[in-house]
Every structure is written in structure tokens, then in C-alpha cells.
Coordinates of C-alpha atoms in Angstrom, one line a residue:
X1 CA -8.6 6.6 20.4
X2 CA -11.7 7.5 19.0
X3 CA -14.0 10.3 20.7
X4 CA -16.4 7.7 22.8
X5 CA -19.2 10.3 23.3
X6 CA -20.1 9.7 19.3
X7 CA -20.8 6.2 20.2
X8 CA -24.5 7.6 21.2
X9 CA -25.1 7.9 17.5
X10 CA -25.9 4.4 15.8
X11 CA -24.6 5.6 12.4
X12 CA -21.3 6.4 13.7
X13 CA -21.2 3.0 15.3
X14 CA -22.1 1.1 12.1
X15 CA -19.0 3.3 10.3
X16 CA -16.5 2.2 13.1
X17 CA -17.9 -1.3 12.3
X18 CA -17.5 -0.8 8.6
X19 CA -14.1 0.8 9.6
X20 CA -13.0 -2.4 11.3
X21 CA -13.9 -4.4 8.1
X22 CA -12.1 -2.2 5.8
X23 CA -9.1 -2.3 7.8
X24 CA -9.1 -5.7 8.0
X25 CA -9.2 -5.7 12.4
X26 CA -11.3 -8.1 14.4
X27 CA -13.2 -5.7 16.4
X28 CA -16.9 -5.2 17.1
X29 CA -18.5 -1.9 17.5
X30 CA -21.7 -3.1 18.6
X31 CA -19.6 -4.6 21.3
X32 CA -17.9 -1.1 22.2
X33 CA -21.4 0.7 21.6
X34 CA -22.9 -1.8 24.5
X35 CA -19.7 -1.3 26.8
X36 CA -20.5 2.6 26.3
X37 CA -24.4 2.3 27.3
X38 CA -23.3 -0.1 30.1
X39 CA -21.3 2.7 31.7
X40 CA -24.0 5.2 30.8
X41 CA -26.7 3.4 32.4
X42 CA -24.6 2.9 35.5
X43 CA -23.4 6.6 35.8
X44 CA -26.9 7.5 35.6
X45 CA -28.0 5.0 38.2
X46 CA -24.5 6.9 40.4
X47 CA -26.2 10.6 40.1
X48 CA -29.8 9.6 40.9
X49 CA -28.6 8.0 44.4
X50 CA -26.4 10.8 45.0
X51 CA -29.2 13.2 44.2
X52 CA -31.4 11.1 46.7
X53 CA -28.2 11.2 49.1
X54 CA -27.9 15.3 49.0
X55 CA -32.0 15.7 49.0
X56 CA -32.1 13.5 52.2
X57 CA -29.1 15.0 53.8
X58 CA -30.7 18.6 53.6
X59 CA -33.9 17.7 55.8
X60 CA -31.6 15.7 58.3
X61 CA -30.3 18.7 59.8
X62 CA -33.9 20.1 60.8
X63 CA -35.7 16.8 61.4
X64 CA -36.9 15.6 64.4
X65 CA -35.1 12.2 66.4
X66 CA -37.4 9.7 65.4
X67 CA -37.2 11.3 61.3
X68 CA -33.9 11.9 61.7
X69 CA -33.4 7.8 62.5
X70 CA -35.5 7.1 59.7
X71 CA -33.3 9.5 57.4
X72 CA -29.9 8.0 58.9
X73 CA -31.0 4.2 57.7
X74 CA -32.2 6.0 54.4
X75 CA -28.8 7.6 53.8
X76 CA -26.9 4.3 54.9
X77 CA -28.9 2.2 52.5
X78 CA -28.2 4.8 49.6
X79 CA -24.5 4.9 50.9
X80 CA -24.2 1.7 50.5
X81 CA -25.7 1.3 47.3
X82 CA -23.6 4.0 46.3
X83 CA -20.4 1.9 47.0
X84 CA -21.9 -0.7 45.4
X85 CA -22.4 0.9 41.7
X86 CA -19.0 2.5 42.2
X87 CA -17.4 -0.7 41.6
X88 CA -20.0 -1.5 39.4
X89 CA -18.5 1.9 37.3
X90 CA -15.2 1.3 37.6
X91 CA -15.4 -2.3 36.1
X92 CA -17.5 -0.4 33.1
X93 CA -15.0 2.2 32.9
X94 CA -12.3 -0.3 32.7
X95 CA -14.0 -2.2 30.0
X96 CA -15.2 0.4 27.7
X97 CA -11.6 1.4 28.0
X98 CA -10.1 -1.9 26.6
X99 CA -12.5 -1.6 23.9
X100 CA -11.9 1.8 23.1
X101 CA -7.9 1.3 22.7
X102 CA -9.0 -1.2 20.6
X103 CA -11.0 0.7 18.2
X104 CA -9.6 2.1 14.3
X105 CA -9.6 5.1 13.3
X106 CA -11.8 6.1 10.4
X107 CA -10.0 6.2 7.2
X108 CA -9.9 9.3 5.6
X109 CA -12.2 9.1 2.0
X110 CA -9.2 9.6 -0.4
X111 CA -7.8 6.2 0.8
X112 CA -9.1 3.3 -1.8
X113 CA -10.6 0.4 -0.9
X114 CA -8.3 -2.8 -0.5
X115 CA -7.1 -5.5 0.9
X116 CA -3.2 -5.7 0.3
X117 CA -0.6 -3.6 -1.2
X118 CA -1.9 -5.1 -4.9
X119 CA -4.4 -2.5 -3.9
X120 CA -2.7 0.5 -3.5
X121 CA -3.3 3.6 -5.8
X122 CA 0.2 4.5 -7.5
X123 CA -0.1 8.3 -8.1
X124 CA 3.7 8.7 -9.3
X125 CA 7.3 7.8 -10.3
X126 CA 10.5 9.0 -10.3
X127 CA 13.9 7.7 -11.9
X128 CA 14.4 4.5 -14.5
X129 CA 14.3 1.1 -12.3
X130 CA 17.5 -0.7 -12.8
X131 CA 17.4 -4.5 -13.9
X132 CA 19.7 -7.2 -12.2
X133 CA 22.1 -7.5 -15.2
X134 CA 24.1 -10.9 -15.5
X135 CA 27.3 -9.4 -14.0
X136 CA 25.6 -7.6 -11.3
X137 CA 24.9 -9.1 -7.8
X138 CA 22.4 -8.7 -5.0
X139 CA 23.4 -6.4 -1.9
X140 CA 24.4 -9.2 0.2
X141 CA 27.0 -10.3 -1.7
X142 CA 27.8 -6.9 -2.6
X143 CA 27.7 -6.1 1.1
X144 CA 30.0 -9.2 1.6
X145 CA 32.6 -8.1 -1.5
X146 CA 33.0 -4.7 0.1
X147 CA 33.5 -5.4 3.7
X148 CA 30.5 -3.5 4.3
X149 CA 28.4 -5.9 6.7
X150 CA 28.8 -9.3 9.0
X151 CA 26.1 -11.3 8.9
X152 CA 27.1 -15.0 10.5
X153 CA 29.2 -13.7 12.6
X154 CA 26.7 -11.4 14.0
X155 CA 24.2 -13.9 14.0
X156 CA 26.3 -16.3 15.9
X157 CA 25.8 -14.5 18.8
X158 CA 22.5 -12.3 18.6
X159 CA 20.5 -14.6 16.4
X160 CA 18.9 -14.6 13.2
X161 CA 18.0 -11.2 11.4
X162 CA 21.2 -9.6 12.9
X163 CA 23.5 -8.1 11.5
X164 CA 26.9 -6.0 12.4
X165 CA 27.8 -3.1 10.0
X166 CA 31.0 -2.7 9.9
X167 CA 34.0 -0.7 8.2
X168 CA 32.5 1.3 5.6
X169 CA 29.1 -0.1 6.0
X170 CA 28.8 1.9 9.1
X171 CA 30.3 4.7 8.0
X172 CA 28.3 5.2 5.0
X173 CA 25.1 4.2 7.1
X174 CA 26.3 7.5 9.0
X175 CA 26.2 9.4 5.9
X176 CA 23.0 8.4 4.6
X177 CA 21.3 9.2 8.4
X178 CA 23.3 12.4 8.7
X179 CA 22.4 13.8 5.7
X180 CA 18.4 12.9 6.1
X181 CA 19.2 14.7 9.4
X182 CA 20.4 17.8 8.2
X183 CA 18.1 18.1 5.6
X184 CA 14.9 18.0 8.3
X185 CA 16.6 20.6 10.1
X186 CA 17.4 23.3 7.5
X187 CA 13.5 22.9 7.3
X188 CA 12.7 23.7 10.4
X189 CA 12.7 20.2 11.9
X190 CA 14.0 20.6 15.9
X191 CA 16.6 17.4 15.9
X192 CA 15.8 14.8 18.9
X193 CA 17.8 11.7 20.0
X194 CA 15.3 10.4 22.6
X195 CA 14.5 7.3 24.8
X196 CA 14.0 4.2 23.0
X197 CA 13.2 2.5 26.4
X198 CA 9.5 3.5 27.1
X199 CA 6.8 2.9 30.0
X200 CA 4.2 1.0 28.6
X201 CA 1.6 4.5 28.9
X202 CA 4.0 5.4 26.0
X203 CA 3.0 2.4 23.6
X204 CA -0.8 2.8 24.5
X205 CA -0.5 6.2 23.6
X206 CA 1.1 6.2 20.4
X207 CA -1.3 3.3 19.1
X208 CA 1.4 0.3 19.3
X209 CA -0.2 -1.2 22.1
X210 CA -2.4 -3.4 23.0
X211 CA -2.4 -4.4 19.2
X212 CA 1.1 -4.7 18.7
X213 CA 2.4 -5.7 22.0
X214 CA 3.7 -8.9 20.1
X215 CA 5.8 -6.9 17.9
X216 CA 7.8 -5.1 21.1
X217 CA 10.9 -6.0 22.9
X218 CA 10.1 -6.2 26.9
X219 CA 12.7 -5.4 29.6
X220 CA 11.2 -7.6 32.4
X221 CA 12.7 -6.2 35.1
X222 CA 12.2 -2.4 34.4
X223 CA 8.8 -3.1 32.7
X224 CA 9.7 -0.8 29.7
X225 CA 9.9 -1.4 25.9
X226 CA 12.3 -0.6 23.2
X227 CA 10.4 1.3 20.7
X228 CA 10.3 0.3 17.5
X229 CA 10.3 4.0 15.8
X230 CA 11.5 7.2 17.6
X231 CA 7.7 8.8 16.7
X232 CA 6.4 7.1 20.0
X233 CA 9.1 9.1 22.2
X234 CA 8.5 11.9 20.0
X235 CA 4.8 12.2 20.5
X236 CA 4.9 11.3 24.3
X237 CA 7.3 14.2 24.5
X238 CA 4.2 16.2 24.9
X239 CA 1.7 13.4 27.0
X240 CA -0.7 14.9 29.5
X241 CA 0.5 18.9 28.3
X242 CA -1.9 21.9 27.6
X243 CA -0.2 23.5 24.4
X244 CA -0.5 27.4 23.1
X245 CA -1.4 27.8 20.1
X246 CA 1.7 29.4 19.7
X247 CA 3.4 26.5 20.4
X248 CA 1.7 24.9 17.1
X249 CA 3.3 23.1 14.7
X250 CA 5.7 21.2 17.0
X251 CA 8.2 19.6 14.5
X252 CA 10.6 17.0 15.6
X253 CA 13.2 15.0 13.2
X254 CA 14.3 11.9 15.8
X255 CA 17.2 10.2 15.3
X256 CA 17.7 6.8 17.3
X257 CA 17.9 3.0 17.3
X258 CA 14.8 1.1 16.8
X259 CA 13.3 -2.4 17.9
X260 CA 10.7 -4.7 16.2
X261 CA 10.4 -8.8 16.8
X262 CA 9.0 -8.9 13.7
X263 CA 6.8 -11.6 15.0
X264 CA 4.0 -11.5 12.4
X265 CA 7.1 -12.3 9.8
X266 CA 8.0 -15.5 10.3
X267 CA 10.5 -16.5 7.1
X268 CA 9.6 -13.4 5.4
X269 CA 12.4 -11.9 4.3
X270 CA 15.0 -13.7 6.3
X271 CA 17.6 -12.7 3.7
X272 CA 19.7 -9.8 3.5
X273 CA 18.6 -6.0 5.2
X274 CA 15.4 -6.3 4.4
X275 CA 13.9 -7.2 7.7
X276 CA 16.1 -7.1 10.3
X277 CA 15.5 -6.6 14.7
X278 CA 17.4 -3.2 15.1
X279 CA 17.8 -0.7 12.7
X280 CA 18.2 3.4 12.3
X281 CA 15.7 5.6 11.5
X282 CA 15.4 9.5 10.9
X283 CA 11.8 10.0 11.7
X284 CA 9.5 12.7 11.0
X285 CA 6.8 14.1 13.2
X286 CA 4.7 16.9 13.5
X287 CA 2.3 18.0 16.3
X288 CA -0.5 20.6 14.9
X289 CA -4.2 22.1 15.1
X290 CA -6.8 20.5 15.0
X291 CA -7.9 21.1 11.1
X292 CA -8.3 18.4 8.2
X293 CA -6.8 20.7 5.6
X294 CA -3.8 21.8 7.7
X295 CA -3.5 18.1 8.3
X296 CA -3.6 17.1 4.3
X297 CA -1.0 19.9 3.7
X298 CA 1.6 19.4 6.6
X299 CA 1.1 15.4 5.3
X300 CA 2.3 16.2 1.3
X301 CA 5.1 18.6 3.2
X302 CA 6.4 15.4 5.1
X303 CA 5.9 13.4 2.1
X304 CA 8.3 15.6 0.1
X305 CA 10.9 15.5 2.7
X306 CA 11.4 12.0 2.3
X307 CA 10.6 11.9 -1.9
X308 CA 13.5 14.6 -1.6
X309 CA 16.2 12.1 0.8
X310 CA 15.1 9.5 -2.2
X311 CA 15.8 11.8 -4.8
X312 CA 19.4 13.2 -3.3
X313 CA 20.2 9.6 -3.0
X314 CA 19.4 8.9 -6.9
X315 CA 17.3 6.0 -6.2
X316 CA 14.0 5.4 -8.3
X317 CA 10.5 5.1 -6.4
X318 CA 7.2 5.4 -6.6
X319 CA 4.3 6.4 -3.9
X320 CA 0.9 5.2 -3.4
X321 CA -1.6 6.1 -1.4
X322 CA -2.4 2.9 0.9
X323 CA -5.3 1.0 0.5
X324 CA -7.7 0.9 3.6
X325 CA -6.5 -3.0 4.0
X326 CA -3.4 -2.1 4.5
X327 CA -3.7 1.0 7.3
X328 CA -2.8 0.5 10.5
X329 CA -5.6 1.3 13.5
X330 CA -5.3 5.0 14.0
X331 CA -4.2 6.0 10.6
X332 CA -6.3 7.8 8.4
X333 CA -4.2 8.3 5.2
X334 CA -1.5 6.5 4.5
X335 CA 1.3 6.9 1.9
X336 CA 3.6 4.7 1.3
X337 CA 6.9 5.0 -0.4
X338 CA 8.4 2.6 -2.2
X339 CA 12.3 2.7 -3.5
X340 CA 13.3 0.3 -6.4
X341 CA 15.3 -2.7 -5.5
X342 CA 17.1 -4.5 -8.1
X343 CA 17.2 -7.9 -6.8
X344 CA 13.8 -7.9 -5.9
X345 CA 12.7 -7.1 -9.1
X346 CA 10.3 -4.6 -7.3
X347 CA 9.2 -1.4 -5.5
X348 CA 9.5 -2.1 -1.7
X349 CA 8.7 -0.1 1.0
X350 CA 10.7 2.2 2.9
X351 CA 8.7 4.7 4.0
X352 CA 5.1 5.7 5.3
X353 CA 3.8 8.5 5.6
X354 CA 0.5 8.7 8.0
X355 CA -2.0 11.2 9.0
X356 CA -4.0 10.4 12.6
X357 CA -5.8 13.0 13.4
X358 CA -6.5 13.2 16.9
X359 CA -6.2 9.6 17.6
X360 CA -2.7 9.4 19.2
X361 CA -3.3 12.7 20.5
X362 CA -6.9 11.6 22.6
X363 CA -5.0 8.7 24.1
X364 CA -2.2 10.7 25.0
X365 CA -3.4 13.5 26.1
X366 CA -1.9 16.1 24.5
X367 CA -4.2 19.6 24.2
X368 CA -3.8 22.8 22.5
X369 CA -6.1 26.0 23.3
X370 CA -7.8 27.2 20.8
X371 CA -7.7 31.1 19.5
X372 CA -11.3 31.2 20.9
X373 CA -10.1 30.0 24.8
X374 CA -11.3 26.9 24.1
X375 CA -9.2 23.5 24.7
X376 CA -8.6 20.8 21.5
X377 CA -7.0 17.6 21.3
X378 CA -4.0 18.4 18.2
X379 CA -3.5 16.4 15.3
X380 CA -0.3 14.1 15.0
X381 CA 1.4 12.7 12.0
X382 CA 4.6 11.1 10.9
X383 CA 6.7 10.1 8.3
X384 CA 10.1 8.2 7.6
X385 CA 12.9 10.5 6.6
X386 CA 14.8 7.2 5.7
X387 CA 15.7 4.0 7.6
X388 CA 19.0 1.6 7.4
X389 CA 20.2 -0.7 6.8
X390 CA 16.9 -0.9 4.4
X391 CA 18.2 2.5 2.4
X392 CA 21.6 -0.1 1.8
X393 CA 20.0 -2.5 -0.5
X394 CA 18.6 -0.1 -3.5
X395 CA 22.0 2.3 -2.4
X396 CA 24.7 -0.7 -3.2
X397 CA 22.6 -2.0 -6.2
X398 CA 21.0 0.7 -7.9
X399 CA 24.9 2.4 -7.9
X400 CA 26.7 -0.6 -8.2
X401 CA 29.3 -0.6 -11.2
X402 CA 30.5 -3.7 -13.5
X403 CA 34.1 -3.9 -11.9
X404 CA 32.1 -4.3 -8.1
X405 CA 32.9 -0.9 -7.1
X406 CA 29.5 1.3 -5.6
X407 CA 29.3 4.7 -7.0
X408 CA 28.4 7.0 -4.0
X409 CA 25.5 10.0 -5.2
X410 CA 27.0 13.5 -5.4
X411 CA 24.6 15.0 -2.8
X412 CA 26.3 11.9 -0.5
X413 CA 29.4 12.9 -1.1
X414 CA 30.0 15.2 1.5
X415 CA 29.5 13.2 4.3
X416 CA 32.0 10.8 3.2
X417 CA 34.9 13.6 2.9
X418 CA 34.2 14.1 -1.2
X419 CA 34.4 10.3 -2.2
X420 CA 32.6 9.4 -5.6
X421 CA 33.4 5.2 -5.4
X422 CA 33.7 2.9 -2.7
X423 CA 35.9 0.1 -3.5
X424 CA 36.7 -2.9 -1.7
X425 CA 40.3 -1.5 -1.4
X426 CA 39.2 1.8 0.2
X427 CA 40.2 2.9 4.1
X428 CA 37.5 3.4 6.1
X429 CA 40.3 6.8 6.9
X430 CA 39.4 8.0 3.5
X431 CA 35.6 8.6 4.4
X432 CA 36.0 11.0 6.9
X433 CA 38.0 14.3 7.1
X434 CA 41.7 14.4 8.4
X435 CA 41.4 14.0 12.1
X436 CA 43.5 16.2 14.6
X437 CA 43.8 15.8 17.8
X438 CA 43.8 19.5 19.7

């Protein structure tokens, strides 16, 4: 949520408006900038009664019967008008309210200007992208060949863009998340398993909501959502709190399931693990002062964490910096990173890494006091560490080998008890160390 006080300067309205434009949202400032004189009119109207209401009240006490009769129908008429432009202010409140949640952030000014991901500033790559040679094959069928995944039968019972990993697909899904994990941690990442079934106070203050509201899955009856990333159960960890500055940088790694409808998809990606309802993520978040360079540094440090998951997993990418057109409302700068997959004959996304400021923080209320005493709303960002089973579809092609076997990346290794090739043949026993019962 944006600061509303700066709507009494007209040039900051007409860069909210130009804002809006460049991030492609149907919002009007000038609408917001009315709502906000509106409530400031009224309030105004509120304090000169009340000032009539206290001035009147201090000569009642001295006055004589017949002034003090006068004063009485005085007070009653101011009372009531009182009452009146109370509900008058709360409507405005609740108005410039709905408008505010609706307002974008401002993008920061290294973030080009653009309308889709054609737009996008590439600023480097890493690893040699893999062609789809004649005797290679795309992840489902790969997926299929190995056991790994169950598509129709999954989606015989939960629908389409299901799917059930099973065997060794899960077990390796459990690597790749594990190891994402552990690397967050050994830098000083505090690992969370949260709630993924939120009140809706959690989705307005992360940003997801009222925007996104299509994109959620509703429990009727308990009138919660499943999130559809841990960062908005990571954030609201901290809702309505007063931080020390000691407390600062809060850094969580959140490890959970996660939810989208993927309603603004419809037969996109309908294939495969691209775009499925419920997936896995290891997600990045950090909560810390208010300061833009602190910001653009703990950003690049979140940005590395995931370049370094890619890099352990020995899967080319690339990472842009997102054009404004394709930034969400309350992000400022966006990266986005993109692994190399095969089949697609392209970069895709898997990651994003996002800067917001204090937007999520305003709307959720989350403070820090400042070394001078004074109070500050922090700064929030987040990042993917890595998500499945997206990760699956560069992992199983980019390693796959001409006799269908998947070569498994050394750093990966480990979490599948030393293994250096999944087969079709292998036992799901073989991934994972001896067990013994105590």
C-alpha cells in the first residue's frame, strides 16, 4: 500500500497514474487522489464541529438557565451533525481504502520499460542450452518411462493440471527441496513450515488480494485461503508487531505446499509440470530497514541463492531484470530467473526475485524502531529458492542420457544416498540410506 498522505502532492499522483500504465493495471489515481480529498474535506468538517462542541460546552457550565437552554439545543444540533459526518467518514475511509489496496507500487528506475517478457533486459547466462536431439524425449514421457509421475490417473480424480509424483519422482522431488533447504540455512536463513490456510487479512497484506482473489483456493466454511507461496505466511508472521532494530534482517527460508487456480491460464501450458494447481516451493524472504541500498543489496544476495540452487543442479539459465509490464502491483524490481528447457526450446521461468519496499509492510503493519527512537514501516522482499515439480522438467531433460537413463548432478547426490543415474530399473530403496528400525 502506498503512503496515502503523498496523495496531497499532484505530481506524485500523476506518477502513480503513470505507474498504473506502465504496469499495465486498470487503476485511476485521480480517482484515489479524489477519494483522499473526500475524506480530507470531511475530517475537517469532523474537527471544526467538535471544536464548536468543546467551545460551547466550556460556557455551559457558568451560563445562566435561559443561555444554558440555548447552549443545550446548540450542542444537540452540533451532536447531531457530528453523528451525521461520522458516517459520512467512515464511508470515505472505507473507500479511500478500496482504492488504496488497489494502488501499484512505483517501479524502481533500473526496471526497463515494457510490456511482456520480449521486454525484459537479459543481463547474463550461465551453462550451454541443450537441444532436443532426435533420440531424446520431453519430460513427460521421460517422467512416464521412469515411473517418475501419474498423470491420468491423478487427473481422474482431482482434475486437470494434477499430478501424483510418485516412486522416485517424489523422492527426488525431496532431494531437490531438501537441498535448496539446507543451502538457505547454512546462510543464515531460519527454516519455516507454516500455514498455507490463511485469513483473508493475510492475502490483503501480502498484495494477493483484492487483485488476485481469482487466482486463490477458498475454504467456504472456514473462510480462509490456501496460499499460493509460503512468502504470504512468512511475512504475516510479523502482522501488526513493533520490531527492534535488533531484530533486523529477519530471514526466513519456508518450505510448504502451495495453491494457485491458475485462472488467468486457461489452455496455457496444460501439458506436462509446467503449470500445475499444487506444487512445492522453498521460498526466500527477508524482512529489513527501511533503506533503498540495503534493499538493492539484500535483493542480488537472494538472487544468488537461487543462481547458486541452479548452478548445483547443472541447469543452464539466464536472469533478466523484469520489464515494468510485467511487475506485479507492489513490486518495485523484479528479477526473473529463467532455467533452460529442452523441449521448449526456451528459457522459462522459475524464479522471481522481488524488491517491495514498504508496500507489503504498510498494509501489514509490520514496524521497526529506528536507531533515532523513531518508528518505520521495514522493507520486505522475496525470492524463489526453487519450486517442483517445475525444477523436474529442465532436471530430467537437460541430464537425460541416450539409453533413457537421467544422470543425477553430483551436488544432488547426496540426498539420494550417492546415486549418479536413475534408471527405470532402480528401487526407490536405493535413494535413501539403509533404514533401521531402533
Amino acid at each position: 500500500m502506498i503512503n496515502v498522505q503523498l496523495l496531497r502532492d499532484p505530481a506524485f499522483v500523476d506518477q502513480l497514474g503513470r505507474a498504473a500504465q506502465l504496469k499495465r493495471m486498470n487503476f485511476d489515481a485521480n480517482q484515489l487522489s479524489a477519494a483522499f480529498e473526500d475524506r480530507r474535506k470531511i475530517v475537517g468538517l469532523v474537527d471544526d464541529a467538535r471544536a464548536r462542541q468543546k467551545s460551547l460546552s466550556k460556557g455551559f457550565r457558568d451560563a445562566d438557565d435561559a443561555t444554558r437552554a440555548s447552549l443545550q439545543a446548540q450542542l444537540t444540533q452540533i451532536s447531531d451533525e457530528v453523528k451525521s459526518l461520522t458516517v459520512q467518514l467512515n464511508a470515505a475511509e472505507e473507500r479511500l481504502q478500496e482504492l488504496a489496496l488497489r494502488a501499484p507500487s512505483i517501479p524502481d528506475a533500473a526496471a526497463p520499460v515494457g510490456v511482456t517478457d520480449e521486454d525484459n533486459e537479459v543481463i547474463r547466462h550461465w551453462g550451454e542450452p541443450r537441444r532436443m536431439d532426435p533420440d531424446m524425449v520431453d519430460h513427460v514421457e521421460l517422467a512416464r518411462q521412469l515411473g517418475l509421475v501419474e498423470f491420468d490417473r491423478a487427473q481422474k480424480f482431482a482434475g486437470s493440471r494434477s499430478i501424483a509424483l510418485t516412486g522416485n519422482g517424489a523422492l527426488l522431488t525431496r532431494a531437490v527441496l531438501a537441498m535448496a533447504l539446507d543451502l538457505l540455512t547454512v546462510r543464515g536463513f531460519r527454516p519455516v513450515m507454516p500455514p498455507v490456510l490463511v485469513r483473508e487479512e493475510a492475502m490483503v497484506g501480502t498484495g494477493y488480494f483484492p487483485l488476485g482473489v481469482e487466482d486463490a483456493y477458498k475454504a467456504d466454511r472456514e473462510d480462509r485461503y490456501l496460499v499460493g507461496t509460503s512468502e504470504v505466511s512468512l511475512v504475516s508472521l510479523h502482522r501488526d508487531e513493533l520490531l527492534s532494530l535488533s531484530d533486523l534482517p529477519i530471514r526466513y527460508a519456508g518450505i510448504s505446499s502451495c495453491f494457485r487456480r491458475e485462472a488467468g491460464s486457461h489452455g496455457r501450458d496444460t501439458r506436462g509440470l509446467y503449470r500445475v494447481h499444487q506444487f512445492d516451493k522453498v521460498e526466500q524472504v527477508s524482512i529489513i530497514e527501511a533503506d533503498d541500498e540495503l534493499s538493492a543489496r539484500e535483493q542480488l544476495a537472494l538472487l544468488d541463492n537461487s543462481e547458486t540452487v541452479l548452478k548445483a543442479l547443472e541447469l543452464p539459465h539466464r536472469v533478466a531484470i523484469a520489464c515494468t509490464g510485467e511487475m506485479g502491483q507492489g513490486q518495485r524490481l523484479k528479477y526473473e530467473v529463467e532455467t533452460w528447457m529442452p523441449s521448449r526450446g526456451a528459457y522459462s521461468e522459475t524464479h522471481s526475485c522481488s524488491s517491495f519496499g514498504d508496500f507489503q509492510s504498510r498494509r501489514s503493519n509490520i514496524k521497526y524502531r529506528t536507531s533515532t527512537g523513531e518508528t518505520a514501516f521495514a522493507y520486505t522482499l522475496n525470492n524463489t529458492a526453487v519450486a517442483a515439480p517445475r525444477i523436474l522438467i529442465p532436471l530430467l531433460e537437460h541430464h537425460q542420457q541416450s539409453d533413457g537413463s537421467v544422470r543425477i548432478p553430483t551436488a544432488l547426490r547426496p540426498y539420494l544416498n550417492g546415486l549418479s543415474t536413475l534408471t527405470a530399473e532402480t528401487p526407490s530403496s536405493e535413494l535413501v540410506p539403509t533404514y533401521t528400525p531402533a
